[in-house]
């Protein structure tokens, strides 16, 4: 049995294409009283971008705090906010932001039509009812959230990072306007772009493979290398290319490898964001991914991006345990690269020493 | 204004995935009496493949004659056949075949819910009502019909080759089972695969560009070069790769260049099939596409595919006029590669001399 893969049904790509959001919403505004809810990265609070959005009477703007990765608790808070503001059904939800904001929109759209709490849907195929129609407008490129079938949520109580994996989680429409990524701080542009690079090369160097995923991942990796080894990763052409690489990479969802488990450890123990955590992870995996490690170091240097050292020094023994557990729990990913005996390389001591080197 | 691009909503990819058609149809068989219509390439008549299909009581198998490219008249005949056999609404249509069969299924699915004749819908955005749900099972790789928004139809009276360009024309589901292409005659596998190669390199060498189309086309071209410059274009890996290249190439719908107009001339004047006509076209465009021409000649040789010469010798003056007109009418494509003054190179004499060299 092969998976029946759901694509994002519609996308618009091009500089300035955000202007077409108004027309798309107009098609959805069927009934009076059915509003649109905008989830907007709090980074844009008070900025011109928000004033330019087609917000109408009865719509609601909700700023999403993307300082940390989305938690299940926060999704429940956001869902309550949306319910409170809208007694009648919503016609549409719009996410304007990076991976966290898009993931929040996906999770809350599911919760609007499915009872219970966010954590009830962490897993595979648990969403039962079609969610609210939703549109993604990424303002950061690299997470692939705009076209993936999951939304990554941290469950703090259960120390679990797991999405609502479901075809229902896929956006109905994506608007890819590269212009929106122009104002991203350079470091953040780099870390987020690297998310595509890493999950794609991890897939390509694993043992569980799928040739269509390979084709998409190969192209995404090649585009990332072009972008991040060029003189300026944020010139006009590269802003476009990075948005496309993210989209292709998001469609190339396969098994990951060793970067993502180490990255997950950092997110669980230190609440570090996914993109930068991936970068730290790769810096200590030179023996496991020699080529990609070397390539990554060249990219860091070429783009003059700084990764401050010493982030895992002088932690408590308990913290190191959490780091180790947060990484080693991802057995499928680790064995995808290293085989079932991955603990022969990744002993507890070995793992903790790697974290200490970061 | 950028186009809102419709993707094929669902695809299954993998060797043997045809076996999953039964489950997919089961989900569609809602009401008693609502049958499934299978459009099957007449090439498969009496073959084991047909016996293995999940055809149930009330379903109908229609063999589609794919000897020539689909005509609007033939679509009207097929539509009448389907209507005659099914008084109640259809639950699904399935296309099992190459580009012609898939295009026929797309056209007839539109005609089932839209009044009038096939020729009424040749053009852009003319289909008004949602068509019958349809599933593509390509048995040839390269046309990209499995994921494109058109179905190419020849209108014999009007001497016009034009599809029903519409989001409604897109299949709802694609099953890509590379195993189905194993029994394709080698020459045909080559000609059809070249369709992807040619429309993608034409797009990439044109002046109207779109960076997301470029990314998909670049990958499809690279995969075609891998396949057709390898020792055996039809080994197991290449059967998979060609099906993926066709899918990516089908999503990379951009403007074409000079190959397609010359190919169209051959189709109009000599009823030649699209794939092989493209091949003949490129053989006489060495000045316009020097690199791709050389690459193509290497591929022909490597795969030992024969392209018999002299196909346009000793035709009547009227025939040469038809060839010329059939090519030169495609002004957008020709100027995409050669600029608005394309007739400075492609004078009537120049065009006819090229045809004579084929």
XYZ file of C-alpha atoms in Angstrom:
716
model
C 0.000 0.000 0.000
C 1.370 3.352 -1.052
C 0.241 6.560 0.562
C -2.279 8.658 -1.321
C -0.428 11.964 -1.236
C -2.414 15.152 -0.931
C -1.035 18.210 -2.709
C -1.883 21.770 -1.814
C -4.799 22.217 -4.214
C -4.006 25.780 -5.305
C -1.025 28.088 -5.197
C -0.168 31.548 -6.435
C 3.479 32.453 -6.809
C 4.992 35.830 -7.579
C 6.303 39.122 -6.303
C 3.412 41.195 -4.982
C 0.926 38.324 -5.158
C -0.318 39.117 -1.637
C -2.504 41.715 -3.382
C -4.592 38.828 -4.719
C -5.676 37.760 -1.224
C -8.613 40.151 -1.400
C -10.079 38.412 -4.470
C -9.570 34.984 -2.940
C -11.362 36.006 0.250
C -14.194 37.574 -1.715
C -14.905 34.146 -3.217
C -15.163 32.729 0.305
C -17.311 35.471 1.881
C -20.590 33.735 1.121
C -22.871 34.647 3.968
C -23.238 37.789 5.947
C -21.768 37.426 9.420
C -19.263 34.799 8.345
C -15.992 36.487 9.009
C -12.371 35.816 8.246
C -9.831 35.252 11.002
C -6.274 36.406 10.317
C -3.458 34.775 12.280
C -0.563 37.201 12.023
C 2.939 36.880 13.380
C 3.243 39.388 16.268
C 6.425 40.559 14.537
C 4.130 42.495 12.175
C 2.199 44.276 14.939
C 1.822 47.926 13.969
C 3.601 47.444 10.643
C 2.325 48.724 7.307
C 1.775 45.211 6.069
C -1.158 44.705 8.425
C -2.817 47.946 7.371
C -2.644 46.770 3.764
C -4.549 43.526 4.414
C -8.154 43.129 3.213
C -9.672 43.051 6.713
C -13.392 43.818 6.636
C -16.162 44.409 9.127
C -16.741 41.208 11.085
C -13.236 39.888 10.479
C -10.818 39.354 13.315
C -7.068 39.838 13.513
C -5.229 37.697 16.054
C -1.522 38.218 16.630
C 0.270 34.957 17.215
C 3.241 34.965 19.532
C 5.913 33.106 17.611
C 8.693 33.649 20.134
C 8.580 29.974 20.981
C 7.452 26.979 18.990
C 3.681 26.404 19.181
C 2.472 24.398 22.154
C -0.755 22.443 22.453
C -1.808 24.678 25.358
C -1.319 27.786 23.262
C -3.414 26.257 20.467
C -6.257 25.732 22.938
C -5.978 29.379 23.991
C -6.070 30.546 20.375
C -9.013 28.277 19.586
C -10.953 29.737 22.504
C -10.174 33.248 21.274
C -11.499 32.474 17.816
C -14.643 30.796 19.169
C -15.324 33.685 21.499
C -15.134 36.221 18.684
C -17.197 34.302 16.162
C -20.546 32.809 16.986
C -21.327 31.948 13.361
C -19.138 29.677 11.233
C -15.980 31.167 9.811
C -15.644 31.526 6.086
C -11.872 31.378 6.127
C -8.710 31.502 8.207
C -5.555 33.179 6.921
C -2.036 32.595 8.272
C 0.476 35.350 7.660
C 3.802 34.417 9.154
C 6.464 31.742 9.401
C 6.192 28.074 10.297
C 4.844 28.692 13.799
C 2.017 30.918 12.632
C 1.108 28.605 9.756
C 1.181 25.612 12.106
C -1.013 27.467 14.606
C -3.525 28.250 11.856
C -3.589 24.608 10.768
C -4.114 23.364 14.316
C -6.837 25.884 15.211
C -8.685 25.354 11.896
C -8.885 21.671 12.840
C -10.083 22.505 16.354
C -12.906 24.709 15.057
C -14.736 21.675 13.673
C -13.431 18.893 15.897
C -14.239 18.722 19.631
C -11.698 18.564 22.434
C -8.183 19.820 22.894
C -5.201 20.165 20.594
C -3.397 17.266 22.236
C -6.255 14.938 21.306
C -5.180 15.255 17.681
C -1.421 14.824 18.040
C -0.717 11.748 15.972
C -1.808 10.303 12.646
C -5.256 10.488 11.021
C -7.043 11.603 14.185
C -8.836 14.633 12.706
C -12.326 13.469 11.733
C -14.204 16.504 10.427
C -13.215 18.823 7.587
C -11.644 21.954 9.091
C -12.248 25.614 8.295
C -10.969 26.627 4.844
C -7.500 28.092 5.266
C -4.979 30.105 3.284
C -1.236 30.286 3.959
C 0.812 33.386 3.248
C 4.351 32.504 4.321
C 6.552 35.419 5.350
C 9.532 33.154 5.976
C 10.757 30.463 3.611
C 12.115 27.087 4.569
C 9.766 25.353 6.952
C 7.657 23.755 4.213
C 4.625 24.177 6.469
C 2.815 25.900 3.588
C 2.380 22.547 1.872
C 2.939 19.850 4.473
C 0.276 17.706 6.141
C 1.333 18.374 9.694
C 1.664 21.173 12.225
C 4.370 20.656 14.787
C 3.142 21.136 18.346
C 4.997 20.790 21.631
C 3.068 19.146 24.385
C 4.807 20.474 27.464
C 3.199 18.088 29.984
C 3.954 14.989 27.922
C 7.353 16.301 26.737
C 6.199 15.399 23.273
C 6.678 17.202 19.975
C 4.174 15.821 17.499
C 1.876 17.247 14.854
C -1.688 16.683 13.714
C -0.729 14.512 10.749
C -3.749 14.531 8.474
C -4.795 15.478 4.963
C -7.172 17.888 6.679
C -4.152 19.771 8.003
C -3.066 20.742 4.467
C -3.816 24.343 3.479
C -6.474 24.850 0.794
C -4.570 27.693 -0.834
C -1.058 29.091 -0.642
C 0.091 32.539 -1.701
C 3.856 32.675 -2.153
C 4.959 36.286 -2.337
C 8.765 36.402 -2.089
C 8.592 40.144 -1.373
C 7.298 39.334 2.124
C 10.600 37.722 3.092
C 12.681 40.771 2.213
C 12.492 42.258 5.715
C 13.464 39.058 7.541
C 16.641 39.468 9.641
C 19.537 37.816 7.810
C 20.305 35.255 10.503
C 16.708 34.155 10.662
C 16.485 33.908 6.873
C 19.493 31.614 6.978
C 18.291 29.378 9.829
C 14.843 28.955 8.310
C 16.176 28.296 4.827
C 18.462 25.652 6.284
C 15.377 23.775 7.496
C 14.631 22.870 3.878
C 18.257 21.995 3.189
C 18.525 19.731 6.202
C 15.311 17.782 6.034
C 15.904 17.202 2.334
C 19.484 15.970 2.627
C 18.509 13.831 5.611
C 15.835 12.199 3.477
C 18.290 11.680 0.614
C 20.910 10.054 2.831
C 18.509 7.702 4.571
C 17.639 4.103 3.892
C 13.840 4.509 3.646
C 13.402 6.056 0.225
C 10.778 7.019 -2.291
C 11.842 8.116 -5.745
C 9.335 10.944 -6.100
C 10.348 12.363 -2.742
C 13.978 12.016 -3.845
C 13.359 14.023 -7.009
C 11.748 16.882 -5.105
C 14.360 16.794 -2.328
C 17.261 16.755 -4.819
C 15.951 19.877 -6.486
C 15.344 21.619 -3.161
C 18.877 20.792 -1.971
C 20.413 22.029 -5.228
C 18.460 25.276 -4.969
C 19.552 25.787 -1.347
C 23.189 25.260 -2.330
C 22.805 27.823 -5.110
C 21.237 30.314 -2.754
C 23.490 29.968 0.267
C 26.760 29.667 -1.637
C 25.963 32.747 -3.719
C 27.207 36.200 -2.758
C 23.925 37.334 -1.259
C 21.315 34.820 -0.138
C 18.749 37.616 0.053
C 19.003 39.197 -3.372
C 15.810 39.365 -5.389
C 16.367 36.139 -7.296
C 17.280 34.232 -4.150
C 14.192 35.421 -2.272
C 12.156 33.807 -5.055
C 14.272 30.691 -5.190
C 14.121 30.140 -1.447
C 10.346 30.319 -1.464
C 10.238 27.692 -4.212
C 12.814 25.482 -2.496
C 10.676 25.550 0.643
C 7.587 24.592 -1.339
C 9.321 21.705 -3.145
C 10.981 20.631 0.087
C 7.640 20.679 1.882
C 6.267 18.277 -0.729
C 9.305 16.042 -0.201
C 8.208 14.773 3.156
C 10.178 11.652 3.892
C 11.957 10.237 6.892
C 14.576 12.503 8.347
C 17.928 11.450 9.831
C 20.188 12.461 12.712
C 19.928 16.263 12.496
C 16.266 16.393 13.458
C 16.578 14.245 16.610
C 19.432 16.399 17.950
C 17.442 19.473 17.008
C 14.404 18.105 18.834
C 16.550 17.594 21.939
C 17.483 21.282 21.879
C 13.866 22.322 21.390
C 12.625 20.165 24.262
C 15.386 21.045 26.721
C 16.133 24.667 25.803
C 12.977 25.725 23.937
C 15.193 26.569 21.015
C 13.487 27.266 17.715
C 13.586 24.547 15.098
C 15.615 26.262 12.365
C 18.535 27.394 14.494
C 18.442 24.149 16.482
C 18.965 22.218 13.227
C 21.998 24.364 12.528
C 23.548 23.640 15.929
C 22.801 19.959 15.469
C 24.660 19.720 12.173
C 27.753 21.451 13.589
C 28.444 18.379 15.761
C 27.597 15.693 13.175
C 30.711 16.024 11.002
C 31.384 12.273 11.203
C 27.810 11.304 10.239
C 27.272 13.867 7.449
C 30.814 14.835 6.399
C 29.922 16.385 3.039
C 26.873 18.258 4.209
C 28.676 19.457 7.324
C 31.476 20.914 5.197
C 28.975 22.470 2.815
C 27.059 23.981 5.725
C 30.210 25.517 7.220
C 30.941 27.100 3.830
C 27.405 28.515 3.689
C 27.665 29.992 7.200
C 30.912 31.681 6.239
C 29.737 32.869 2.830
C 26.640 34.489 4.315
C 28.532 35.688 7.402
C 25.989 34.184 9.724
C 27.105 33.752 13.286
C 26.221 30.767 15.449
C 27.305 31.664 18.991
C 29.005 28.725 20.736
C 28.652 27.286 24.190
C 24.886 26.939 24.269
C 24.937 23.634 26.163
C 27.787 24.318 28.561
C 27.354 24.192 32.315
C 23.906 22.646 32.285
C 22.688 20.395 35.096
C 22.898 16.609 34.835
C 19.121 16.593 34.538
C 19.267 18.965 31.571
C 21.726 16.685 29.813
C 19.371 13.790 30.445
C 16.536 15.747 28.855
C 18.718 16.620 25.862
C 19.706 12.985 25.436
C 16.171 11.646 25.845
C 14.773 14.312 23.534
C 17.146 13.156 20.815
C 17.315 9.402 21.293
C 13.527 8.931 21.350
C 13.427 9.487 17.554
C 14.363 5.920 16.721
C 12.918 5.857 13.196
C 14.922 8.877 12.155
C 18.148 7.723 13.775
C 17.946 4.248 12.303
C 17.060 5.701 8.883
C 20.622 7.016 8.707
C 22.542 4.740 11.066
C 20.645 1.456 11.026
C 18.934 -0.281 13.950
C 22.160 -0.365 15.968
C 22.420 3.403 16.077
C 23.197 3.319 19.796
C 26.566 1.769 19.027
C 27.553 5.185 17.746
C 25.124 7.287 19.729
C 25.777 6.075 23.246
C 24.502 8.338 25.975
C 27.994 9.635 26.566
C 28.572 10.241 22.864
C 25.310 12.159 22.522
C 25.933 14.334 25.555
C 29.474 15.100 24.422
C 28.107 16.276 21.107
C 25.666 18.594 22.843
C 28.508 19.952 24.997
C 30.471 20.824 21.867
C 27.709 23.061 20.507
C -2.222 39.206 -11.560
C -0.599 35.814 -11.191
C -2.416 32.637 -12.095
C -3.880 30.596 -9.276
C -2.336 27.246 -10.154
C -4.333 24.106 -9.515
C -2.370 21.017 -8.516
C -3.622 17.480 -8.929
C -5.170 17.107 -5.472
C -4.051 13.507 -4.830
C -1.483 11.131 -6.249
C -0.255 7.639 -5.507
C 3.167 6.664 -6.791
C 4.776 3.238 -6.753
C 5.307 -0.075 -8.469
C 2.085 -2.057 -8.351
C 0.005 0.870 -7.105
C -2.699 0.125 -9.698
C -3.942 -2.429 -7.156
C -5.153 0.501 -5.035
C -7.640 1.613 -7.690
C -10.257 -0.719 -6.205
C -10.153 1.046 -2.823
C -10.298 4.456 -4.435
C -13.355 3.502 -6.496
C -15.043 1.994 -3.460
C -14.926 5.415 -1.813
C -16.718 6.850 -4.860
C -19.400 4.180 -5.307
C -21.954 5.995 -3.155
C -25.289 5.179 -4.716
C -26.570 2.071 -6.292
C -26.802 2.433 -10.047
C -24.008 4.953 -10.246
C -21.425 3.175 -12.288
C -17.827 3.756 -13.203
C -16.762 4.272 -16.814
C -13.301 3.043 -17.769
C -11.626 4.628 -20.780
C -8.973 2.130 -21.830
C -6.433 2.378 -24.621
C -7.512 -0.106 -27.324
C -3.918 -1.369 -27.181
C -4.973 -3.255 -24.030
C -7.974 -4.984 -25.636
C -7.945 -8.631 -24.578
C -4.876 -8.204 -22.406
C -4.553 -9.479 -18.840
C -4.406 -5.957 -17.501
C -8.084 -5.376 -18.305
C -9.174 -8.579 -16.595
C -7.365 -7.425 -13.463
C -9.285 -4.140 -13.216
C -11.968 -3.655 -10.531
C -14.881 -3.531 -12.986
C -18.197 -4.206 -11.257
C -21.812 -4.733 -12.265
C -23.125 -1.512 -13.775
C -19.686 -0.278 -14.795
C -18.776 0.223 -18.415
C -15.520 -0.350 -20.262
C -14.956 1.769 -23.364
C -11.910 1.167 -25.534
C -10.486 4.387 -26.862
C -8.858 4.337 -30.272
C -5.559 6.109 -29.730
C -4.207 5.523 -33.226
C -4.604 9.211 -33.950
C -4.673 12.211 -31.682
C -8.103 12.867 -30.170
C -10.470 14.932 -32.306
C -13.438 16.966 -31.149
C -15.725 14.762 -33.269
C -14.432 11.640 -31.598
C -15.020 13.205 -28.178
C -18.654 13.800 -29.130
C -18.962 10.150 -30.173
C -17.457 8.966 -26.898
C -19.680 11.302 -24.891
C -22.758 9.889 -26.637
C -21.596 6.361 -25.861
C -21.216 7.148 -22.185
C -24.607 8.912 -21.999
C -26.314 6.029 -23.765
C -24.934 3.492 -21.322
C -25.622 5.451 -18.165
C -28.936 7.050 -17.424
C -28.011 7.916 -13.847
C -25.051 10.109 -12.909
C -21.629 8.521 -13.031
C -19.689 8.111 -9.833
C -16.321 8.168 -11.554
C -14.414 7.991 -14.823
C -11.060 6.234 -15.064
C -8.509 6.753 -17.832
C -6.050 3.933 -18.397
C -3.700 4.790 -21.227
C -1.379 7.417 -22.637
C -1.931 11.082 -23.338
C -4.714 10.524 -25.869
C -6.771 8.360 -23.541
C -6.247 10.666 -20.591
C -7.163 13.675 -22.731
C -10.288 11.886 -23.987
C -11.336 11.150 -20.408
C -10.821 14.775 -19.425
C -12.852 16.053 -22.366
C -15.735 13.607 -21.943
C -15.896 14.162 -18.161
C -16.413 17.855 -18.929
C -19.074 17.074 -21.544
C -21.067 14.933 -19.118
C -22.022 17.987 -17.068
C -21.787 20.747 -19.661
C -24.167 20.972 -22.628
C -23.145 21.077 -26.269
C -20.217 19.756 -28.252
C -16.538 19.323 -27.524
C -15.592 22.186 -29.819
C -17.677 24.571 -27.711
C -15.106 24.208 -24.934
C -11.891 24.561 -26.927
C -10.292 27.600 -25.414
C -9.730 29.049 -21.979
C -12.086 28.940 -18.972
C -15.138 27.879 -21.007
C -16.149 24.886 -18.877
C -18.799 26.143 -16.443
C -19.982 23.135 -14.417
C -17.877 20.762 -12.301
C -17.214 17.611 -14.341
C -17.500 13.962 -13.343
C -14.841 12.894 -10.824
C -11.945 11.354 -12.742
C -8.853 9.268 -12.074
C -5.809 9.006 -14.350
C -3.733 5.850 -14.603
C -1.022 6.669 -17.136
C 0.420 3.705 -19.017
C 2.852 5.910 -20.929
C 5.072 8.555 -19.359
C 5.939 11.896 -20.854
C 2.812 13.709 -21.930
C 2.184 15.317 -18.542
C -1.544 14.986 -19.216
C -1.917 13.299 -15.835
C -1.448 16.641 -14.113
C -2.051 19.343 -16.706
C -5.134 21.567 -17.033
C -5.785 20.882 -20.680
C -6.695 18.104 -23.082
C -5.400 18.578 -26.583
C -8.104 18.143 -29.222
C -7.896 18.460 -32.986
C -10.810 20.186 -34.594
C -10.657 18.843 -38.132
C -13.150 21.274 -39.678
C -11.494 24.322 -38.166
C -7.954 22.935 -38.639
C -7.431 23.842 -35.010
C -5.574 22.011 -32.264
C -6.671 23.436 -28.950
C -7.588 22.036 -25.555
C -10.247 22.675 -22.946
C -8.025 24.801 -20.727
C -9.715 24.834 -17.353
C -9.098 23.899 -13.735
C -12.052 21.556 -14.197
C -9.980 19.605 -16.716
C -7.454 18.594 -14.027
C -7.780 14.997 -12.789
C -8.957 14.537 -9.210
C -6.604 11.635 -8.589
C -3.570 10.163 -10.312
C -2.159 6.684 -9.855
C 1.414 6.461 -11.122
C 2.403 2.825 -11.427
C 5.698 2.620 -13.358
C 5.134 -1.096 -13.901
C 2.440 -0.250 -16.459
C 4.994 1.302 -18.793
C 7.182 -1.801 -18.938
C 5.420 -3.261 -21.980
C 5.541 -0.061 -24.050
C 7.427 -0.539 -27.354
C 10.879 1.028 -27.012
C 10.425 3.588 -29.777
C 7.177 4.774 -28.314
C 8.659 4.994 -24.822
C 11.356 7.227 -26.278
C 9.067 9.503 -28.297
C 6.680 9.991 -25.393
C 9.441 10.591 -22.873
C 10.885 13.197 -25.212
C 7.630 15.140 -24.936
C 8.596 16.053 -21.364
C 12.165 16.845 -22.372
C 11.109 19.110 -25.204
C 8.353 21.126 -23.633
C 10.541 21.669 -20.583
C 13.652 22.827 -22.442
C 11.488 25.008 -24.688
C 10.099 26.683 -21.589
C 13.576 27.127 -20.125
C 14.977 28.705 -23.293
C 12.094 31.119 -23.797
C 11.709 34.739 -22.805
C 8.416 34.398 -20.884
C 9.523 32.849 -17.636
C 8.268 31.940 -14.200
C 10.730 30.808 -11.591
C 8.597 28.022 -10.137
C 7.960 26.602 -13.595
C 11.708 26.862 -14.219
C 12.520 24.839 -11.100
C 10.161 22.033 -12.076
C 11.260 22.084 -15.718
C 14.962 22.043 -14.791
C 14.458 18.957 -12.687
C 12.400 17.237 -15.389
C 15.052 17.994 -18.046
C 17.842 16.702 -15.800
C 15.909 13.496 -15.145
C 15.264 12.984 -18.873
C 18.965 13.428 -19.614
C 19.798 10.863 -16.939
C 17.290 8.421 -18.342
C 17.956 8.732 -22.051
C 21.743 8.958 -21.808
C 21.889 5.880 -19.577
C 22.499 2.406 -20.981
C 18.857 1.357 -20.846
C 16.091 3.938 -20.707
C 13.647 1.194 -19.710
C 15.357 -0.418 -16.751
C 13.400 -0.508 -13.515
C 14.830 2.678 -12.078
C 14.282 4.583 -15.316
C 10.661 3.482 -15.610
C 10.121 5.119 -12.213
C 12.138 8.193 -13.047
C 10.347 8.763 -16.345
C 6.970 8.673 -14.642
C 8.171 11.276 -12.143
C 9.761 13.438 -14.843
C 6.441 13.441 -16.695
C 4.586 14.454 -13.543
C 7.011 17.286 -12.714
C 7.076 18.346 -16.357
C 3.281 18.371 -16.461
C 3.278 20.791 -13.521
C 5.814 22.959 -15.374
C 3.369 24.285 -17.882
C 4.856 27.359 -19.442
C 5.160 28.758 -22.921
C 6.801 26.435 -25.392
C 9.153 27.426 -28.216
C 9.873 26.386 -31.802
C 9.644 22.597 -31.465
C 5.943 22.564 -30.700
C 4.863 24.724 -33.664
C 6.758 22.520 -36.124
C 5.339 19.482 -34.394
C 1.829 20.919 -34.662
C 2.371 21.409 -38.401
C 3.147 17.708 -38.746
C 0.101 16.749 -36.702
C -2.229 18.953 -38.727
C -0.859 18.029 -42.154
C 0.125 14.388 -41.658
C -1.901 13.379 -38.583
C 1.370 12.482 -36.941
C 1.294 11.779 -33.232
C 2.619 14.472 -30.941
C 5.604 12.677 -29.398
C 7.250 11.508 -32.599
C 6.351 14.773 -34.343
C 8.319 16.665 -31.669
C 11.291 14.438 -32.396
C 11.175 15.168 -36.131
C 10.794 18.852 -35.392
C 13.937 19.019 -33.268
C 16.027 17.240 -35.918
C 15.750 20.325 -38.169
C 16.203 23.000 -35.483
C 19.947 22.595 -34.931
C 20.548 26.334 -35.419
C 17.801 27.355 -32.987
C 18.503 24.789 -30.247
C 22.134 23.742 -30.887
C 22.783 22.198 -27.453
C 19.486 20.393 -27.153
C 19.695 19.174 -30.736
C 23.109 17.639 -30.062
C 21.897 16.127 -26.802
C 18.857 14.685 -28.547
C 20.968 13.081 -31.277
C 23.113 11.459 -28.569
C 19.975 10.126 -26.868
C 18.609 8.674 -30.098
C 21.911 6.908 -30.691
C 22.344 5.717 -27.127
C 18.868 4.170 -27.061
C 19.156 2.947 -30.666
C 15.899 4.530 -31.624
C 15.307 4.966 -35.311
C 13.615 7.973 -36.862
C 12.979 7.091 -40.523
C 13.802 9.989 -42.852
C 11.970 11.487 -45.784
C 8.566 11.905 -44.180
C 7.865 15.221 -45.895
C 9.320 14.483 -49.311
C 7.290 14.673 -52.487
C 4.233 16.294 -50.924
C 1.946 18.581 -52.895
C 2.322 22.345 -52.767
C -0.909 22.453 -50.851
C 0.486 20.064 -48.249
C 3.525 22.271 -47.759
C 1.195 25.208 -47.281
C -0.676 23.308 -44.606
C 2.594 22.366 -42.884
C 3.745 25.978 -42.961
C 0.440 27.400 -41.765
C 0.145 24.748 -39.058
C 3.514 25.835 -37.686
C 3.539 29.586 -38.201
C 0.147 30.130 -36.569
C 1.724 29.558 -33.134
C 3.012 33.096 -32.811
C 3.292 33.172 -29.017
C 5.482 30.100 -28.963
C 7.672 31.183 -31.850
C 8.227 34.650 -30.465
C 8.931 33.192 -27.010
C 12.169 31.807 -28.431
C 12.886 34.047 -31.408
C 11.290 37.365 -30.518
C 8.494 39.175 -32.385
C 10.489 39.195 -35.636
C 10.572 35.416 -35.835
C 9.612 35.516 -39.504
C 12.997 36.996 -40.321
C 14.386 33.541 -39.609
C 11.273 31.514 -40.285
C 10.317 32.744 -43.745
C 7.894 30.527 -45.608
C 10.740 29.150 -47.684
C 12.881 28.501 -44.625
C 10.084 26.659 -42.846
C 9.232 24.486 -45.828
C 12.899 23.635 -46.391
C 13.112 22.474 -42.804
C 10.107 20.221 -43.273
C 11.651 18.825 -46.457
C 14.791 17.880 -44.528
C 12.851 15.691 -42.079
